[in-house]
CSV table of C-alpha atoms in Angstrom, one decimal:
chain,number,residue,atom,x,y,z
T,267,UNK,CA,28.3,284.6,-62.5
T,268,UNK,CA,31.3,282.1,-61.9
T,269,UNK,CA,33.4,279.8,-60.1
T,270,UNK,CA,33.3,280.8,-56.2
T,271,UNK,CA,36.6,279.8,-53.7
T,272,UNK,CA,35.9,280.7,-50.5
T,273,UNK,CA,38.7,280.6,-47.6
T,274,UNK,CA,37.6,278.4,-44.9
T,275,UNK,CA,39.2,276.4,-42.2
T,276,UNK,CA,38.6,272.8,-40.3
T,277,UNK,CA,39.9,272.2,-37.0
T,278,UNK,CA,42.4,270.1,-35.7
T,279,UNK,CA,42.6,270.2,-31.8
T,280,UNK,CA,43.0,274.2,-30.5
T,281,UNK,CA,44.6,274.3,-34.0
T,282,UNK,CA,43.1,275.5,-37.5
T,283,UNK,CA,43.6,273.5,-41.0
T,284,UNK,CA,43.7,275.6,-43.9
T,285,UNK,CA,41.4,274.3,-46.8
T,286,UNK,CA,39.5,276.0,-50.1
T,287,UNK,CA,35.7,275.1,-50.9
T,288,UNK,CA,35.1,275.1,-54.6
T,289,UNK,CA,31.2,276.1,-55.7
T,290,UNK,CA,30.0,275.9,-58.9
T,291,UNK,CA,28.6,278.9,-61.6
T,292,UNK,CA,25.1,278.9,-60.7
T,293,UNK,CA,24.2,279.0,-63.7
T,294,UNK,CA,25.4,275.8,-64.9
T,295,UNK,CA,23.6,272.4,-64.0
T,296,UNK,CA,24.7,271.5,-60.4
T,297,UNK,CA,25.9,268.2,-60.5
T,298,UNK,CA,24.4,265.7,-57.0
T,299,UNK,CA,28.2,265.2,-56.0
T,300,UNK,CA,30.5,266.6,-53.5
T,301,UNK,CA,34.6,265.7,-53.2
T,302,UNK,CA,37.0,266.4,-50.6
T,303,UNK,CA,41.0,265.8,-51.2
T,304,UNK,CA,44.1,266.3,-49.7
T,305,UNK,CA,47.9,266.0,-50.5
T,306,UNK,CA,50.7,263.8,-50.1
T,307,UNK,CA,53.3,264.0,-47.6
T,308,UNK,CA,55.5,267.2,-47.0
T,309,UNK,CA,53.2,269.1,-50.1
T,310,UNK,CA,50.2,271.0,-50.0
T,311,UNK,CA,46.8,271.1,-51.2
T,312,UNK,CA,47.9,273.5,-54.2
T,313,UNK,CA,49.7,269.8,-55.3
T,314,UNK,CA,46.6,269.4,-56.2
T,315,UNK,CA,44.4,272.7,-57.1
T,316,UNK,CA,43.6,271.3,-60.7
T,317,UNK,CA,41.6,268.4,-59.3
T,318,UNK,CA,39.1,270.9,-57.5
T,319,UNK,CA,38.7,273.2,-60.0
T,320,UNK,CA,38.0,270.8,-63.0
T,321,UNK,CA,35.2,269.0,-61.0
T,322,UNK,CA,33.7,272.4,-60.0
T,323,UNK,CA,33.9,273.6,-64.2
T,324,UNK,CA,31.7,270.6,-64.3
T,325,UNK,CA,28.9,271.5,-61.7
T,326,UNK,CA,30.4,269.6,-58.6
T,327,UNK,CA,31.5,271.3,-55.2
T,328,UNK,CA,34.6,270.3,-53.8
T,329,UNK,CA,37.1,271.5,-50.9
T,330,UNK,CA,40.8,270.8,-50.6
T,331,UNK,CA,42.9,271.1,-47.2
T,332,UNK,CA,45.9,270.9,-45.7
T,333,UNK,CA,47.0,268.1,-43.6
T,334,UNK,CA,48.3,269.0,-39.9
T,335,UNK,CA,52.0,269.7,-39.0
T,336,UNK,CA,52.7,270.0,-43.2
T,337,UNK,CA,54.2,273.8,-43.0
T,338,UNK,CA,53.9,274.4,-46.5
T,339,UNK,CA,50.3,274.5,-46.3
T,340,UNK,CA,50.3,276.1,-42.7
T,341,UNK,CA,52.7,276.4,-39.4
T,342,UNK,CA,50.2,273.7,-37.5
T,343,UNK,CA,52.1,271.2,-34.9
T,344,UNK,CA,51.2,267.4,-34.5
T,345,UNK,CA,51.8,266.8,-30.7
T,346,UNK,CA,51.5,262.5,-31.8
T,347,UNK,CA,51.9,260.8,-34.6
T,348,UNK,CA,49.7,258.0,-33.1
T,349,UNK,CA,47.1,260.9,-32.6
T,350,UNK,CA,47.9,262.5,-35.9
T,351,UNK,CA,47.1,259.1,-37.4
T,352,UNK,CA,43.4,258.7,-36.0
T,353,UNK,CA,42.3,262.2,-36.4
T,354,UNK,CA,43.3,263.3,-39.6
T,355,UNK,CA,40.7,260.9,-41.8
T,356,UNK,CA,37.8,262.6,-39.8
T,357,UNK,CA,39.1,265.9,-41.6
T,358,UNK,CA,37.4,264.3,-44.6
T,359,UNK,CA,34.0,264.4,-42.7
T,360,UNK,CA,34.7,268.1,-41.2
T,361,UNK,CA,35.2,269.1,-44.6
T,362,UNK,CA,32.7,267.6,-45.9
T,363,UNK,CA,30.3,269.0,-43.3
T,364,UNK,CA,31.8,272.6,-43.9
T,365,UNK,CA,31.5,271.9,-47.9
T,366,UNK,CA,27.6,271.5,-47.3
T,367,UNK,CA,27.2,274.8,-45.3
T,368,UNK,CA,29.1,276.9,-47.8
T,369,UNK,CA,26.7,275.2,-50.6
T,370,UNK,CA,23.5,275.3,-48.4
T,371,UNK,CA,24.4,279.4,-48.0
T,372,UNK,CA,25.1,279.5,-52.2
T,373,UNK,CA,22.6,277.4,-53.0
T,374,UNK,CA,19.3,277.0,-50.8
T,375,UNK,CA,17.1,276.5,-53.8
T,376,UNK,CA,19.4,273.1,-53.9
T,377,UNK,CA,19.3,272.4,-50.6
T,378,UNK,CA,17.2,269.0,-51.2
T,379,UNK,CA,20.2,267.2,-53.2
T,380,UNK,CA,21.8,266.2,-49.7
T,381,UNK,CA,18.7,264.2,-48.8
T,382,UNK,CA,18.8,262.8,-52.0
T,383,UNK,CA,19.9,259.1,-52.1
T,384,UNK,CA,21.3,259.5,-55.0
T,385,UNK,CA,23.7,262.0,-54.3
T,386,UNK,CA,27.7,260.9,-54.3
T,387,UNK,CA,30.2,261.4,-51.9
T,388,UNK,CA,34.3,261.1,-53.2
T,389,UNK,CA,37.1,261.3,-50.5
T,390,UNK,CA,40.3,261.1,-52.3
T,391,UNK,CA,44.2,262.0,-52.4
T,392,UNK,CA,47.5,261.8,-53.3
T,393,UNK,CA,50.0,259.1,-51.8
T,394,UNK,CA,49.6,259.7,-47.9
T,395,UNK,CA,46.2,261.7,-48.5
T,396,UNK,CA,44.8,258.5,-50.2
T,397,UNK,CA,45.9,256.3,-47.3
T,398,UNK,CA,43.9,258.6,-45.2
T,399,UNK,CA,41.1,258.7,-47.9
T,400,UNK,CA,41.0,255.2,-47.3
T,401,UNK,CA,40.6,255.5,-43.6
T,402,UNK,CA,38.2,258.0,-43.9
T,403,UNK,CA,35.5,256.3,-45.8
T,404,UNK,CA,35.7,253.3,-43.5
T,405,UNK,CA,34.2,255.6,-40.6
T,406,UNK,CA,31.0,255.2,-39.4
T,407,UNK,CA,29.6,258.6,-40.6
T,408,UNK,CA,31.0,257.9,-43.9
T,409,UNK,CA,29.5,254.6,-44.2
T,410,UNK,CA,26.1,255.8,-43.7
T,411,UNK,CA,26.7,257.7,-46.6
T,412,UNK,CA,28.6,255.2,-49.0
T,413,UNK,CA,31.4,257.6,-49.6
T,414,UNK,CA,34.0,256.0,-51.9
T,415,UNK,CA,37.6,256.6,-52.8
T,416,UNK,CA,39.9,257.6,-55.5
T,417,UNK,CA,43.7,257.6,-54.5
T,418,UNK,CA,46.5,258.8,-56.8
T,419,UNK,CA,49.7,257.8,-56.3
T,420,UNK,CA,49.4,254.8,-53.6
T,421,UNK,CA,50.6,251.6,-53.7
T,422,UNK,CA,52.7,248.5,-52.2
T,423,UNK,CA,56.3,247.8,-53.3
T,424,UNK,CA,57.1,243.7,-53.6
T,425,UNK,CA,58.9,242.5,-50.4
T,426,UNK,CA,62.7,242.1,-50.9
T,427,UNK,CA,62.9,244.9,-53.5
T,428,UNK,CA,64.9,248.1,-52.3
T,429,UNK,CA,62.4,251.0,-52.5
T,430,UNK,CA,62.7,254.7,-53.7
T,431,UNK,CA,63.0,255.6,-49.9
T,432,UNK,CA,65.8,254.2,-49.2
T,433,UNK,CA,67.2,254.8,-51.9
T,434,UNK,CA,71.1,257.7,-51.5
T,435,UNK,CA,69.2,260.1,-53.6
T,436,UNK,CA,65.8,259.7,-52.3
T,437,UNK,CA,67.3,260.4,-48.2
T,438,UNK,CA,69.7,263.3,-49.3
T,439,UNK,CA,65.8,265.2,-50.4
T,440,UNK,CA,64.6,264.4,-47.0
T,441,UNK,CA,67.3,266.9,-45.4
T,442,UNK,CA,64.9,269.8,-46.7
T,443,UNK,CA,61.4,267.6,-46.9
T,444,UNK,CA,62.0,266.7,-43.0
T,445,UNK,CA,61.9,269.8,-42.2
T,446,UNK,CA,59.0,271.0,-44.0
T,447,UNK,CA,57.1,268.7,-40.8
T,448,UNK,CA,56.1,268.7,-37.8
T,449,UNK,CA,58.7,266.8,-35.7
T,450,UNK,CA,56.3,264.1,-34.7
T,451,UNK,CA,55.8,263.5,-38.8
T,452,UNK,CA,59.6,262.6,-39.3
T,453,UNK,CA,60.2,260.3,-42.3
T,454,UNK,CA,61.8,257.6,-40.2
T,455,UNK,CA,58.2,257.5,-38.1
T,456,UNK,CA,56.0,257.8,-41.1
T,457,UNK,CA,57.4,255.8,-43.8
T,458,UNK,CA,57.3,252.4,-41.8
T,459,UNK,CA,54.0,253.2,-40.8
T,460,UNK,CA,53.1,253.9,-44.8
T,461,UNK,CA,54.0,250.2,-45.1
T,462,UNK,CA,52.8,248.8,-42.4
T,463,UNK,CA,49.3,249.9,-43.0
T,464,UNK,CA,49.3,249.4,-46.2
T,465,UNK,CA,50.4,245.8,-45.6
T,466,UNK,CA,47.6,245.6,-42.6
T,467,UNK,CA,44.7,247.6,-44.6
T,468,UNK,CA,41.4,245.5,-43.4
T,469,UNK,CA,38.6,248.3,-44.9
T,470,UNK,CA,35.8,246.4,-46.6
T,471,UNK,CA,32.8,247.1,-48.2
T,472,UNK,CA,33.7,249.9,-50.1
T,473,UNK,CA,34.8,251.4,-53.7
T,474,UNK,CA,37.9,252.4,-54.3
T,475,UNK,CA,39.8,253.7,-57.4
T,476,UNK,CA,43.7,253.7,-57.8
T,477,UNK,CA,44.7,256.2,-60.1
T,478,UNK,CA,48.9,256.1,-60.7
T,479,UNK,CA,50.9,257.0,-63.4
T,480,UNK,CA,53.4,254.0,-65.2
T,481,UNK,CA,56.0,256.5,-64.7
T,482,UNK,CA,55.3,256.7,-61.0
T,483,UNK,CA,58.3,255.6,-59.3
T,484,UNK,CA,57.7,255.7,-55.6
T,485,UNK,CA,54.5,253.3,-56.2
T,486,UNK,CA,56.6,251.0,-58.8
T,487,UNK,CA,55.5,249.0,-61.8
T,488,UNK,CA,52.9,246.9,-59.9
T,489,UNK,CA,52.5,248.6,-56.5
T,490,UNK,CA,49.4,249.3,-57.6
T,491,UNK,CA,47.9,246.3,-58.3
T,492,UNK,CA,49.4,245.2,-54.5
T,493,UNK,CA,47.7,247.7,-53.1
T,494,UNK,CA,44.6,246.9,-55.2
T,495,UNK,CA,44.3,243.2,-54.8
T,496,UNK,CA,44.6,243.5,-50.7
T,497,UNK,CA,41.3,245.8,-50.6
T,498,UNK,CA,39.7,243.1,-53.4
T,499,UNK,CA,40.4,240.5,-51.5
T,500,UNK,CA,38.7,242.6,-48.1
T,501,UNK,CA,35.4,242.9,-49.9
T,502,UNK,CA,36.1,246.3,-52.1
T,503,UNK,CA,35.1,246.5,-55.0
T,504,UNK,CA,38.1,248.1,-56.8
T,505,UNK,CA,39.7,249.8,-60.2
T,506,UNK,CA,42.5,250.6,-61.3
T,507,UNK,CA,44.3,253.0,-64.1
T,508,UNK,CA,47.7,253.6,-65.0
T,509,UNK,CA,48.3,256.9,-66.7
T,510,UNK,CA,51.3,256.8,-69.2
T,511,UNK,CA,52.2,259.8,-68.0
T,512,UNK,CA,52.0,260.5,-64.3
T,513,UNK,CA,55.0,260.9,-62.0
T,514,UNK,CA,54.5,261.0,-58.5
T,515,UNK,CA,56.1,264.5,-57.9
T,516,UNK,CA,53.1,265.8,-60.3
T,517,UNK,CA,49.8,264.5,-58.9
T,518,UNK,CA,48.4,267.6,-60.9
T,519,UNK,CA,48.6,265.8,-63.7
T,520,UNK,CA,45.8,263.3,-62.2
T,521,UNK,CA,43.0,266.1,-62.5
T,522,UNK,CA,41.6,264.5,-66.1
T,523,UNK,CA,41.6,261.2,-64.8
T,524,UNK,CA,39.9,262.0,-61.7
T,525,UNK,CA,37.2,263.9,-64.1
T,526,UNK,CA,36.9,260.9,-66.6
T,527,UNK,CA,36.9,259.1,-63.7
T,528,UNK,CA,33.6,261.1,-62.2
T,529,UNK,CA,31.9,260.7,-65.6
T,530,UNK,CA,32.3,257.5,-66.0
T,531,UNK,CA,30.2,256.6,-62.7
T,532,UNK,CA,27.3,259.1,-63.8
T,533,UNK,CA,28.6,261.5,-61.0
T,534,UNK,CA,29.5,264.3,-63.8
């Protein structure tokens, strides 16, 4: 036996979401967790393939997908931002939903680990995927079942400091990454929202850990920490670890931290 992918899809409107459930070797020990990620902004969810498939190696299921209107994944449109904005975190949930079929189907003599209170619910991404992660496990369906968080690659920037974005070098990349969008998802309507909501983020109650690489320089030295000490002060309890190396073109590279992570917290 081994490692099963299976294709699957979550819907988004009359559209369909391309995403990959991850289920474990029989016969190793299942582990009573389930994960679902997604990808930053203009990438895909094979940005981050590794994360998936070291947490399955380990006994976990997992899923990745595709966020709507990001072509590289899949030729989806986002009619509105403002719409794009609200629905995408309850992808988390579909997914999760589709994740237990697939493992009810593979599994049935395992069936009983979803009614078990100890069993462990991660939402997580990179950069725009973890603001959505974030989202996500402040909705109702999550909080019933204490999903937590880990987000690579997201943080705030210090007022009054010039950031990557608007940086010559950063625009001139956004003449191809633009275009890898949907229209509605334009950089000039999704980066001041990024910083806004980050800014505004009011989530409590939850766990949350912040996974970013000291080489990362869209998040910055302490964006971080920023990022970290607005959910703290909301109530969340909240980590944070800074890779040495982990650039924020390579989320890939976050896949043994997001394991150590896991093992750490008994979930592995």
């Amino acid at each position: 036996m081994t490692v099963k992918l299976i294709k699957t899809q979550l819907n988004y409107f009359d559209q369909k979401i391309n995403a990959l459930a991850f289920l474990p070797d029989p016969s190793v020990e299942i582990k009573k967790g389930m994960a679902v990620f997604t990808h930053g902004y203009t990438s895909h969810k094979a940005s981050i393939l590794n994360w998936p498939t070291r947490l399955v190696e380990e006994g976990m299921p997992a899923l990745i997908f595709d966020l709507p209107g990001h072509y590289l994944g899949g030729f989806s449109e986002v009619d509105s931002f403002d719409t794009f904005k609200t629905e995408t975190p309850k992808l988390f949930l579909q997914g999760l939903e589709v994740l237990k079929q697939l493992f009810i189907e593979n599994f049935p003599l395992n069936e009983h680990f979803l009614d078990d209170p100890e069993m462990s619910y991660i939402f997580g991404g990179h950069s725009l995927g973890a603001m959505m992660s974030l989202y996500a496990i402040d909705l109702e369906q999550a909080k019933a079942i204490k999903a937590s968080s880990i987000c690579v690659g997201l943080g705030l920037p210090p007022e009054g400091v010039t950031h990557i974005f608007d940086t010559p070098f950063y625009k001139s990349t956004l003449v191809i990454r633009g275009q890898l969008v949907s229209p509605n998802l334009d950089p000039k309507k999704v980066f001041p929202w990024i910083k806004e909501a980050k800014e505004k983020m009011t989530i409590s109650g939850h766990k949350v850990h912040f996974i970013t690489g000291k080489d990362d320089l869209v998040v910055g030295e302490d964006g971080t920490e920023r990022m970290a000490k607005i959910l703290s002060d909301h109530g969340n309890e909240v980590s944070v670890e800074k890779p040495t190396k982990l650039p924020h073109h390579q989320p890939e590279l976050a896949a043994g931290q997001v394991k150590k992570y896991l093992k750490k917290q008994g979930i592995l």
